[in-house]
């Protein structure tokens, strides 16, 4: 059984090990006298934990926003928490690396990528 990760109860094996950055690793694992290893039929349980259901509306655990008993919260800017605008239009958000306020022109019909941006290094 190539690539097994665990042995069957009371299974005897022979192996060599090598040292690596991960510690000692077994290699060349065989049964006694080079026989084939059986390996375990059981598989180890995954090590990841499930997160609790968190509601994005009321921030409580145990349910999702679609099932929230509270009325929907007003949409807010994720940057400054204002209910007047969303993060894409936040006047307090600065463009990455330039130090200037991020402004968009809504009357020109063009988006933020209207022209080439200067190379700032």
JSON list of N, CA and C in Angstrom, two decimals, residues 11-80:
[
{"chain": "A", "resi": 11, "resn": "UNK", "atom": "N", "xyz": [1.04, -3.95, 13.75]},
{"chain": "A", "resi": 11, "resn": "UNK", "atom": "CA", "xyz": [1.78, -4.24, 12.52]},
{"chain": "A", "resi": 11, "resn": "UNK", "atom": "C", "xyz": [3.25, -3.90, 12.73]},
{"chain": "A", "resi": 12, "resn": "UNK", "atom": "N", "xyz": [4.13, -4.82, 12.36]},
{"chain": "A", "resi": 12, "resn": "UNK", "atom": "CA", "xyz": [5.57, -4.62, 12.53]},
{"chain": "A", "resi": 12, "resn": "UNK", "atom": "C", "xyz": [6.16, -4.15, 11.21]},
{"chain": "A", "resi": 13, "resn": "UNK", "atom": "N", "xyz": [7.10, -3.23, 11.30]},
{"chain": "A", "resi": 13, "resn": "UNK", "atom": "CA", "xyz": [7.73, -2.69, 10.09]},
{"chain": "A", "resi": 13, "resn": "UNK", "atom": "C", "xyz": [9.22, -2.52, 10.31]},
{"chain": "A", "resi": 14, "resn": "UNK", "atom": "N", "xyz": [9.92, -2.39, 9.19]},
{"chain": "A", "resi": 14, "resn": "UNK", "atom": "CA", "xyz": [11.33, -2.02, 9.20]},
{"chain": "A", "resi": 14, "resn": "UNK", "atom": "C", "xyz": [11.43, -0.74, 8.38]},
{"chain": "A", "resi": 15, "resn": "UNK", "atom": "N", "xyz": [12.31, 0.16, 8.79]},
{"chain": "A", "resi": 15, "resn": "UNK", "atom": "CA", "xyz": [12.43, 1.42, 8.07]},
{"chain": "A", "resi": 15, "resn": "UNK", "atom": "C", "xyz": [13.79, 2.06, 8.32]},
{"chain": "A", "resi": 16, "resn": "UNK", "atom": "N", "xyz": [14.13, 3.00, 7.48]},
{"chain": "A", "resi": 16, "resn": "UNK", "atom": "CA", "xyz": [15.28, 3.87, 7.66]},
{"chain": "A", "resi": 16, "resn": "UNK", "atom": "C", "xyz": [14.71, 5.26, 7.85]},
{"chain": "A", "resi": 17, "resn": "UNK", "atom": "N", "xyz": [15.46, 6.13, 8.48]},
{"chain": "A", "resi": 17, "resn": "UNK", "atom": "CA", "xyz": [14.96, 7.50, 8.60]},
{"chain": "A", "resi": 17, "resn": "UNK", "atom": "C", "xyz": [16.03, 8.47, 8.15]},
{"chain": "A", "resi": 18, "resn": "UNK", "atom": "N", "xyz": [15.58, 9.63, 7.75]},
{"chain": "A", "resi": 18, "resn": "UNK", "atom": "CA", "xyz": [16.49, 10.71, 7.38]},
{"chain": "A", "resi": 18, "resn": "UNK", "atom": "C", "xyz": [16.10, 11.95, 8.18]},
{"chain": "A", "resi": 19, "resn": "UNK", "atom": "N", "xyz": [17.08, 12.77, 8.45]},
{"chain": "A", "resi": 19, "resn": "UNK", "atom": "CA", "xyz": [16.82, 14.03, 9.14]},
{"chain": "A", "resi": 19, "resn": "UNK", "atom": "C", "xyz": [16.60, 15.11, 8.09]},
{"chain": "A", "resi": 20, "resn": "UNK", "atom": "N", "xyz": [15.59, 15.93, 8.32]},
{"chain": "A", "resi": 20, "resn": "UNK", "atom": "CA", "xyz": [15.31, 17.04, 7.40]},
{"chain": "A", "resi": 20, "resn": "UNK", "atom": "C", "xyz": [14.87, 18.24, 8.23]},
{"chain": "A", "resi": 21, "resn": "UNK", "atom": "N", "xyz": [14.49, 19.31, 7.56]},
{"chain": "A", "resi": 21, "resn": "UNK", "atom": "CA", "xyz": [14.04, 20.50, 8.28]},
{"chain": "A", "resi": 21, "resn": "UNK", "atom": "C", "xyz": [12.75, 20.22, 9.05]},
{"chain": "A", "resi": 22, "resn": "UNK", "atom": "N", "xyz": [11.99, 19.22, 8.63]},
{"chain": "A", "resi": 22, "resn": "UNK", "atom": "CA", "xyz": [10.75, 18.86, 9.32]},
{"chain": "A", "resi": 22, "resn": "UNK", "atom": "C", "xyz": [11.00, 17.91, 10.49]},
{"chain": "A", "resi": 23, "resn": "UNK", "atom": "N", "xyz": [12.24, 17.52, 10.69]},
{"chain": "A", "resi": 23, "resn": "UNK", "atom": "CA", "xyz": [12.57, 16.55, 11.74]},
{"chain": "A", "resi": 23, "resn": "UNK", "atom": "C", "xyz": [12.96, 15.23, 11.10]},
{"chain": "A", "resi": 24, "resn": "UNK", "atom": "N", "xyz": [12.75, 14.15, 11.79]},
{"chain": "A", "resi": 24, "resn": "UNK", "atom": "CA", "xyz": [13.06, 12.83, 11.23]},
{"chain": "A", "resi": 24, "resn": "UNK", "atom": "C", "xyz": [11.89, 12.34, 10.39]},
{"chain": "A", "resi": 25, "resn": "UNK", "atom": "N", "xyz": [12.23, 11.81, 9.22]},
{"chain": "A", "resi": 25, "resn": "UNK", "atom": "CA", "xyz": [11.20, 11.27, 8.32]},
{"chain": "A", "resi": 25, "resn": "UNK", "atom": "C", "xyz": [11.55, 9.83, 7.99]},
{"chain": "A", "resi": 26, "resn": "UNK", "atom": "N", "xyz": [10.57, 8.96, 8.09]},
{"chain": "A", "resi": 26, "resn": "UNK", "atom": "CA", "xyz": [10.78, 7.55, 7.75]},
{"chain": "A", "resi": 26, "resn": "UNK", "atom": "C", "xyz": [10.81, 7.40, 6.24]},
{"chain": "A", "resi": 27, "resn": "UNK", "atom": "N", "xyz": [11.70, 6.56, 5.77]},
{"chain": "A", "resi": 27, "resn": "UNK", "atom": "CA", "xyz": [11.74, 6.24, 4.34]},
{"chain": "A", "resi": 27, "resn": "UNK", "atom": "C", "xyz": [12.08, 4.78, 4.19]},
{"chain": "A", "resi": 28, "resn": "UNK", "atom": "N", "xyz": [11.67, 4.19, 3.10]},
{"chain": "A", "resi": 28, "resn": "UNK", "atom": "CA", "xyz": [11.93, 2.77, 2.87]},
{"chain": "A", "resi": 28, "resn": "UNK", "atom": "C", "xyz": [11.20, 1.89, 3.87]},
{"chain": "A", "resi": 29, "resn": "UNK", "atom": "N", "xyz": [9.96, 2.21, 4.18]},
{"chain": "A", "resi": 29, "resn": "UNK", "atom": "CA", "xyz": [9.19, 1.44, 5.16]},
{"chain": "A", "resi": 29, "resn": "UNK", "atom": "C", "xyz": [8.68, 0.16, 4.51]},
{"chain": "A", "resi": 30, "resn": "UNK", "atom": "N", "xyz": [8.99, -0.96, 5.12]},
{"chain": "A", "resi": 30, "resn": "UNK", "atom": "CA", "xyz": [8.52, -2.26, 4.63]},
{"chain": "A", "resi": 30, "resn": "UNK", "atom": "C", "xyz": [8.11, -3.12, 5.82]},
{"chain": "A", "resi": 31, "resn": "UNK", "atom": "N", "xyz": [7.46, -4.19, 5.52]},
{"chain": "A", "resi": 31, "resn": "UNK", "atom": "CA", "xyz": [7.17, -5.17, 6.55]},
{"chain": "A", "resi": 31, "resn": "UNK", "atom": "C", "xyz": [8.45, -5.93, 6.87]},
{"chain": "A", "resi": 32, "resn": "UNK", "atom": "N", "xyz": [8.42, -6.85, 7.84]},
{"chain": "A", "resi": 32, "resn": "UNK", "atom": "CA", "xyz": [9.61, -7.63, 8.18]},
{"chain": "A", "resi": 32, "resn": "UNK", "atom": "C", "xyz": [10.15, -8.36, 6.95]},
{"chain": "A", "resi": 33, "resn": "UNK", "atom": "N", "xyz": [11.47, -8.35, 6.77]},
{"chain": "A", "resi": 33, "resn": "UNK", "atom": "CA", "xyz": [12.16, -9.00, 5.65]},
{"chain": "A", "resi": 33, "resn": "UNK", "atom": "C", "xyz": [11.72, -8.45, 4.30]},
{"chain": "A", "resi": 34, "resn": "UNK", "atom": "N", "xyz": [11.32, -7.19, 4.24]},
{"chain": "A", "resi": 34, "resn": "UNK", "atom": "CA", "xyz": [10.94, -6.56, 2.97]},
{"chain": "A", "resi": 34, "resn": "UNK", "atom": "C", "xyz": [9.53, -6.85, 2.50]},
{"chain": "A", "resi": 35, "resn": "UNK", "atom": "N", "xyz": [8.71, -7.46, 3.35]},
{"chain": "A", "resi": 35, "resn": "UNK", "atom": "CA", "xyz": [7.33, -7.78, 2.97]},
{"chain": "A", "resi": 35, "resn": "UNK", "atom": "C", "xyz": [6.51, -6.51, 2.79]},
{"chain": "A", "resi": 36, "resn": "UNK", "atom": "N", "xyz": [5.38, -6.65, 2.11]},
{"chain": "A", "resi": 36, "resn": "UNK", "atom": "CA", "xyz": [4.46, -5.54, 1.86]},
{"chain": "A", "resi": 36, "resn": "UNK", "atom": "C", "xyz": [3.78, -5.10, 3.16]},
{"chain": "A", "resi": 37, "resn": "UNK", "atom": "N", "xyz": [3.65, -3.78, 3.37]},
{"chain": "A", "resi": 37, "resn": "UNK", "atom": "CA", "xyz": [2.96, -3.26, 4.56]},
{"chain": "A", "resi": 37, "resn": "UNK", "atom": "C", "xyz": [1.47, -3.20, 4.29]},
{"chain": "A", "resi": 38, "resn": "UNK", "atom": "N", "xyz": [0.70, -3.58, 5.27]},
{"chain": "A", "resi": 38, "resn": "UNK", "atom": "CA", "xyz": [-0.76, -3.56, 5.15]},
{"chain": "A", "resi": 38, "resn": "UNK", "atom": "C", "xyz": [-1.29, -2.13, 5.27]},
{"chain": "A", "resi": 39, "resn": "UNK", "atom": "N", "xyz": [-0.88, -1.43, 6.30]},
{"chain": "A", "resi": 39, "resn": "UNK", "atom": "CA", "xyz": [-1.42, -0.10, 6.56]},
{"chain": "A", "resi": 39, "resn": "UNK", "atom": "C", "xyz": [-2.76, -0.19, 7.25]},
{"chain": "A", "resi": 40, "resn": "UNK", "atom": "N", "xyz": [-3.19, 0.89, 7.84]},
{"chain": "A", "resi": 40, "resn": "UNK", "atom": "CA", "xyz": [-4.45, 0.90, 8.58]},
{"chain": "A", "resi": 40, "resn": "UNK", "atom": "C", "xyz": [-5.61, 1.22, 7.65]},
{"chain": "A", "resi": 41, "resn": "UNK", "atom": "N", "xyz": [-6.76, 0.62, 7.92]},
{"chain": "A", "resi": 41, "resn": "UNK", "atom": "CA", "xyz": [-7.97, 0.93, 7.15]},
{"chain": "A", "resi": 41, "resn": "UNK", "atom": "C", "xyz": [-8.57, 2.25, 7.63]},
{"chain": "A", "resi": 42, "resn": "UNK", "atom": "N", "xyz": [-8.30, 2.58, 8.90]},
{"chain": "A", "resi": 42, "resn": "UNK", "atom": "CA", "xyz": [-8.80, 3.84, 9.45]},
{"chain": "A", "resi": 42, "resn": "UNK", "atom": "C", "xyz": [-7.95, 4.98, 8.93]},
{"chain": "A", "resi": 43, "resn": "UNK", "atom": "N", "xyz": [-8.55, 6.11, 8.74]},
{"chain": "A", "resi": 43, "resn": "UNK", "atom": "CA", "xyz": [-7.83, 7.30, 8.31]},
{"chain": "A", "resi": 43, "resn": "UNK", "atom": "C", "xyz": [-7.83, 8.30, 9.45]},
{"chain": "A", "resi": 44, "resn": "UNK", "atom": "N", "xyz": [-6.73, 9.02, 9.63]},
{"chain": "A", "resi": 44, "resn": "UNK", "atom": "CA", "xyz": [-6.72, 10.01, 10.71]},
{"chain": "A", "resi": 44, "resn": "UNK", "atom": "C", "xyz": [-7.74, 11.11, 10.46]},
{"chain": "A", "resi": 45, "resn": "UNK", "atom": "N", "xyz": [-8.28, 11.64, 11.54]},
{"chain": "A", "resi": 45, "resn": "UNK", "atom": "CA", "xyz": [-9.27, 12.71, 11.43]},
{"chain": "A", "resi": 45, "resn": "UNK", "atom": "C", "xyz": [-8.57, 13.98, 10.97]},
{"chain": "A", "resi": 46, "resn": "UNK", "atom": "N", "xyz": [-9.25, 14.80, 10.18]},
{"chain": "A", "resi": 46, "resn": "UNK", "atom": "CA", "xyz": [-8.64, 16.06, 9.76]},
{"chain": "A", "resi": 46, "resn": "UNK", "atom": "C", "xyz": [-8.38, 16.96, 10.97]},
{"chain": "A", "resi": 47, "resn": "UNK", "atom": "N", "xyz": [-7.34, 17.76, 10.89]},
{"chain": "A", "resi": 47, "resn": "UNK", "atom": "CA", "xyz": [-6.94, 18.58, 12.02]},
{"chain": "A", "resi": 47, "resn": "UNK", "atom": "C", "xyz": [-7.60, 19.96, 12.03]},
{"chain": "A", "resi": 48, "resn": "UNK", "atom": "N", "xyz": [-8.33, 20.32, 10.99]},
{"chain": "A", "resi": 48, "resn": "UNK", "atom": "CA", "xyz": [-8.94, 21.66, 10.97]},
{"chain": "A", "resi": 48, "resn": "UNK", "atom": "C", "xyz": [-10.21, 21.69, 11.81]},
{"chain": "A", "resi": 49, "resn": "UNK", "atom": "N", "xyz": [-10.45, 22.82, 12.42]},
{"chain": "A", "resi": 49, "resn": "UNK", "atom": "CA", "xyz": [-11.65, 22.99, 13.23]},
{"chain": "A", "resi": 49, "resn": "UNK", "atom": "C", "xyz": [-12.67, 23.78, 12.43]},
{"chain": "A", "resi": 50, "resn": "UNK", "atom": "N", "xyz": [-13.91, 23.47, 12.66]},
{"chain": "A", "resi": 50, "resn": "UNK", "atom": "CA", "xyz": [-14.98, 24.23, 12.02]},
{"chain": "A", "resi": 50, "resn": "UNK", "atom": "C", "xyz": [-15.20, 25.51, 12.79]},
{"chain": "A", "resi": 51, "resn": "UNK", "atom": "N", "xyz": [-15.42, 26.57, 12.05]},
{"chain": "A", "resi": 51, "resn": "UNK", "atom": "CA", "xyz": [-15.73, 27.84, 12.70]},
{"chain": "A", "resi": 51, "resn": "UNK", "atom": "C", "xyz": [-17.20, 27.88, 13.04]},
{"chain": "A", "resi": 52, "resn": "UNK", "atom": "N", "xyz": [-17.52, 28.63, 14.06]},
{"chain": "A", "resi": 52, "resn": "UNK", "atom": "CA", "xyz": [-18.92, 28.81, 14.42]},
{"chain": "A", "resi": 52, "resn": "UNK", "atom": "C", "xyz": [-19.58, 29.71, 13.39]},
{"chain": "A", "resi": 53, "resn": "UNK", "atom": "N", "xyz": [-20.86, 29.51, 13.17]},
{"chain": "A", "resi": 53, "resn": "UNK", "atom": "CA", "xyz": [-21.61, 30.36, 12.24]},
{"chain": "A", "resi": 53, "resn": "UNK", "atom": "C", "xyz": [-21.69, 31.76, 12.84]},
{"chain": "A", "resi": 54, "resn": "UNK", "atom": "N", "xyz": [-21.19, 32.76, 12.13]},
{"chain": "A", "resi": 54, "resn": "UNK", "atom": "CA", "xyz": [-21.27, 34.14, 12.60]},
{"chain": "A", "resi": 54, "resn": "UNK", "atom": "C", "xyz": [-22.12, 34.94, 11.63]},
{"chain": "A", "resi": 55, "resn": "UNK", "atom": "N", "xyz": [-23.07, 35.65, 12.18]},
{"chain": "A", "resi": 55, "resn": "UNK", "atom": "CA", "xyz": [-23.97, 36.48, 11.38]},
{"chain": "A", "resi": 55, "resn": "UNK", "atom": "C", "xyz": [-23.26, 37.78, 11.02]},
{"chain": "A", "resi": 56, "resn": "UNK", "atom": "N", "xyz": [-23.25, 38.13, 9.74]},
{"chain": "A", "resi": 56, "resn": "UNK", "atom": "CA", "xyz": [-22.65, 39.38, 9.30]},
{"chain": "A", "resi": 56, "resn": "UNK", "atom": "C", "xyz": [-23.59, 40.56, 9.52]},
{"chain": "A", "resi": 57, "resn": "UNK", "atom": "N", "xyz": [-24.81, 40.31, 9.91]},
{"chain": "A", "resi": 57, "resn": "UNK", "atom": "CA", "xyz": [-25.77, 41.39, 10.17]},
{"chain": "A", "resi": 57, "resn": "UNK", "atom": "C", "xyz": [-25.66, 41.86, 11.62]},
{"chain": "A", "resi": 58, "resn": "UNK", "atom": "N", "xyz": [-25.82, 40.94, 12.58]},
{"chain": "A", "resi": 58, "resn": "UNK", "atom": "CA", "xyz": [-25.82, 41.33, 14.00]},
{"chain": "A", "resi": 58, "resn": "UNK", "atom": "C", "xyz": [-24.53, 40.93, 14.72]},
{"chain": "A", "resi": 59, "resn": "UNK", "atom": "N", "xyz": [-23.65, 40.20, 14.05]},
{"chain": "A", "resi": 59, "resn": "UNK", "atom": "CA", "xyz": [-22.36, 39.77, 14.58]},
{"chain": "A", "resi": 59, "resn": "UNK", "atom": "C", "xyz": [-22.48, 38.75, 15.71]},
{"chain": "A", "resi": 60, "resn": "UNK", "atom": "N", "xyz": [-23.61, 38.07, 15.82]},
{"chain": "A", "resi": 60, "resn": "UNK", "atom": "CA", "xyz": [-23.78, 37.04, 16.84]},
{"chain": "A", "resi": 60, "resn": "UNK", "atom": "C", "xyz": [-23.46, 35.67, 16.24]},
{"chain": "A", "resi": 61, "resn": "UNK", "atom": "N", "xyz": [-23.14, 34.73, 17.12]},
{"chain": "A", "resi": 61, "resn": "UNK", "atom": "CA", "xyz": [-22.85, 33.37, 16.68]},
{"chain": "A", "resi": 61, "resn": "UNK", "atom": "C", "xyz": [-24.12, 32.54, 16.61]},
{"chain": "A", "resi": 62, "resn": "UNK", "atom": "N", "xyz": [-24.11, 31.51, 15.78]},
{"chain": "A", "resi": 62, "resn": "UNK", "atom": "CA", "xyz": [-25.21, 30.54, 15.76]},
{"chain": "A", "resi": 62, "resn": "UNK", "atom": "C", "xyz": [-26.13, 30.63, 14.57]},
{"chain": "A", "resi": 63, "resn": "UNK", "atom": "N", "xyz": [-26.01, 31.66, 13.74]},
{"chain": "A", "resi": 63, "resn": "UNK", "atom": "CA", "xyz": [-26.84, 31.75, 12.55]},
{"chain": "A", "resi": 63, "resn": "UNK", "atom": "C", "xyz": [-26.13, 32.62, 11.51]},
{"chain": "A", "resi": 64, "resn": "UNK", "atom": "N", "xyz": [-26.64, 32.56, 10.29]},
{"chain": "A", "resi": 64, "resn": "UNK", "atom": "CA", "xyz": [-26.12, 33.39, 9.21]},
{"chain": "A", "resi": 64, "resn": "UNK", "atom": "C", "xyz": [-27.03, 34.60, 9.01]},
{"chain": "A", "resi": 65, "resn": "UNK", "atom": "N", "xyz": [-26.53, 35.59, 8.27]},
{"chain": "A", "resi": 65, "resn": "UNK", "atom": "CA", "xyz": [-27.28, 36.84, 8.07]},
{"chain": "A", "resi": 65, "resn": "UNK", "atom": "C", "xyz": [-28.63, 36.58, 7.39]},
{"chain": "A", "resi": 66, "resn": "UNK", "atom": "N", "xyz": [-28.70, 35.62, 6.49]},
{"chain": "A", "resi": 66, "resn": "UNK", "atom": "CA", "xyz": [-29.97, 35.36, 5.80]},
{"chain": "A", "resi": 66, "resn": "UNK", "atom": "C", "xyz": [-31.05, 34.85, 6.75]},
{"chain": "A", "resi": 67, "resn": "UNK", "atom": "N", "xyz": [-30.64, 34.28, 7.89]},
{"chain": "A", "resi": 67, "resn": "UNK", "atom": "CA", "xyz": [-31.58, 33.76, 8.89]},
{"chain": "A", "resi": 67, "resn": "UNK", "atom": "C", "xyz": [-31.66, 34.65, 10.13]},
{"chain": "A", "resi": 68, "resn": "UNK", "atom": "N", "xyz": [-31.11, 35.85, 10.06]},
{"chain": "A", "resi": 68, "resn": "UNK", "atom": "CA", "xyz": [-31.02, 36.72, 11.23]},
{"chain": "A", "resi": 68, "resn": "UNK", "atom": "C", "xyz": [-32.39, 37.22, 11.67]},
{"chain": "A", "resi": 69, "resn": "UNK", "atom": "N", "xyz": [-32.70, 37.13, 12.98]},
{"chain": "A", "resi": 69, "resn": "UNK", "atom": "CA", "xyz": [-33.98, 37.62, 13.48]},
{"chain": "A", "resi": 69, "resn": "UNK", "atom": "C", "xyz": [-34.03, 39.15, 13.57]},
{"chain": "A", "resi": 70, "resn": "UNK", "atom": "N", "xyz": [-32.88, 39.80, 13.52]},
{"chain": "A", "resi": 70, "resn": "UNK", "atom": "CA", "xyz": [-32.82, 41.26, 13.59]},
{"chain": "A", "resi": 70, "resn": "UNK", "atom": "C", "xyz": [-33.12, 41.87, 12.22]},
{"chain": "A", "resi": 71, "resn": "UNK", "atom": "N", "xyz": [-33.65, 43.09, 12.16]},
{"chain": "A", "resi": 71, "resn": "UNK", "atom": "CA", "xyz": [-33.83, 43.74, 10.86]},
{"chain": "A", "resi": 71, "resn": "UNK", "atom": "C", "xyz": [-32.46, 44.01, 10.23]},
{"chain": "A", "resi": 72, "resn": "UNK", "atom": "N", "xyz": [-32.40, 44.10, 8.91]},
{"chain": "A", "resi": 72, "resn": "UNK", "atom": "CA", "xyz": [-31.10, 44.34, 8.26]},
{"chain": "A", "resi": 72, "resn": "UNK", "atom": "C", "xyz": [-30.46, 45.64, 8.74]},
{"chain": "A", "resi": 73, "resn": "UNK", "atom": "N", "xyz": [-29.18, 45.56, 9.02]},
{"chain": "A", "resi": 73, "resn": "UNK", "atom": "CA", "xyz": [-28.43, 46.74, 9.44]},
{"chain": "A", "resi": 73, "resn": "UNK", "atom": "C", "xyz": [-28.17, 47.60, 8.20]},
{"chain": "A", "resi": 74, "resn": "UNK", "atom": "N", "xyz": [-28.08, 48.92, 8.36]},
{"chain": "A", "resi": 74, "resn": "UNK", "atom": "CA", "xyz": [-27.78, 49.77, 7.21]},
{"chain": "A", "resi": 74, "resn": "UNK", "atom": "C", "xyz": [-26.37, 49.49, 6.70]},
{"chain": "A", "resi": 75, "resn": "UNK", "atom": "N", "xyz": [-26.19, 49.62, 5.40]},
{"chain": "A", "resi": 75, "resn": "UNK", "atom": "CA", "xyz": [-24.88, 49.39, 4.81]},
{"chain": "A", "resi": 75, "resn": "UNK", "atom": "C", "xyz": [-23.97, 50.55, 5.19]},
{"chain": "A", "resi": 76, "resn": "UNK", "atom": "N", "xyz": [-22.72, 50.22, 5.52]},
{"chain": "A", "resi": 76, "resn": "UNK", "atom": "CA", "xyz": [-21.77, 51.22, 5.96]},
{"chain": "A", "resi": 76, "resn": "UNK", "atom": "C", "xyz": [-20.46, 51.07, 5.20]},
{"chain": "A", "resi": 77, "resn": "UNK", "atom": "N", "xyz": [-19.69, 52.12, 5.20]},
{"chain": "A", "resi": 77, "resn": "UNK", "atom": "CA", "xyz": [-18.34, 52.10, 4.65]},
{"chain": "A", "resi": 77, "resn": "UNK", "atom": "C", "xyz": [-17.46, 51.26, 5.56]},
{"chain": "A", "resi": 78, "resn": "UNK", "atom": "N", "xyz": [-16.73, 50.31, 4.99]},
{"chain": "A", "resi": 78, "resn": "UNK", "atom": "CA", "xyz": [-15.86, 49.46, 5.79]},
{"chain": "A", "resi": 78, "resn": "UNK", "atom": "C", "xyz": [-14.62, 50.21, 6.27]},
{"chain": "A", "resi": 79, "resn": "UNK", "atom": "N", "xyz": [-14.33, 51.36, 5.66]},
{"chain": "A", "resi": 79, "resn": "UNK", "atom": "CA", "xyz": [-13.13, 52.11, 6.03]},
{"chain": "A", "resi": 79, "resn": "UNK", "atom": "C", "xyz": [-13.39, 53.08, 7.19]},
{"chain": "A", "resi": 80, "resn": "UNK", "atom": "N", "xyz": [-14.43, 53.93, 7.07]},
{"chain": "A", "resi": 80, "resn": "UNK", "atom": "CA", "xyz": [-14.67, 54.95, 8.10]},
{"chain": "A", "resi": 80, "resn": "UNK", "atom": "C", "xyz": [-15.97, 54.72, 8.87]}
]
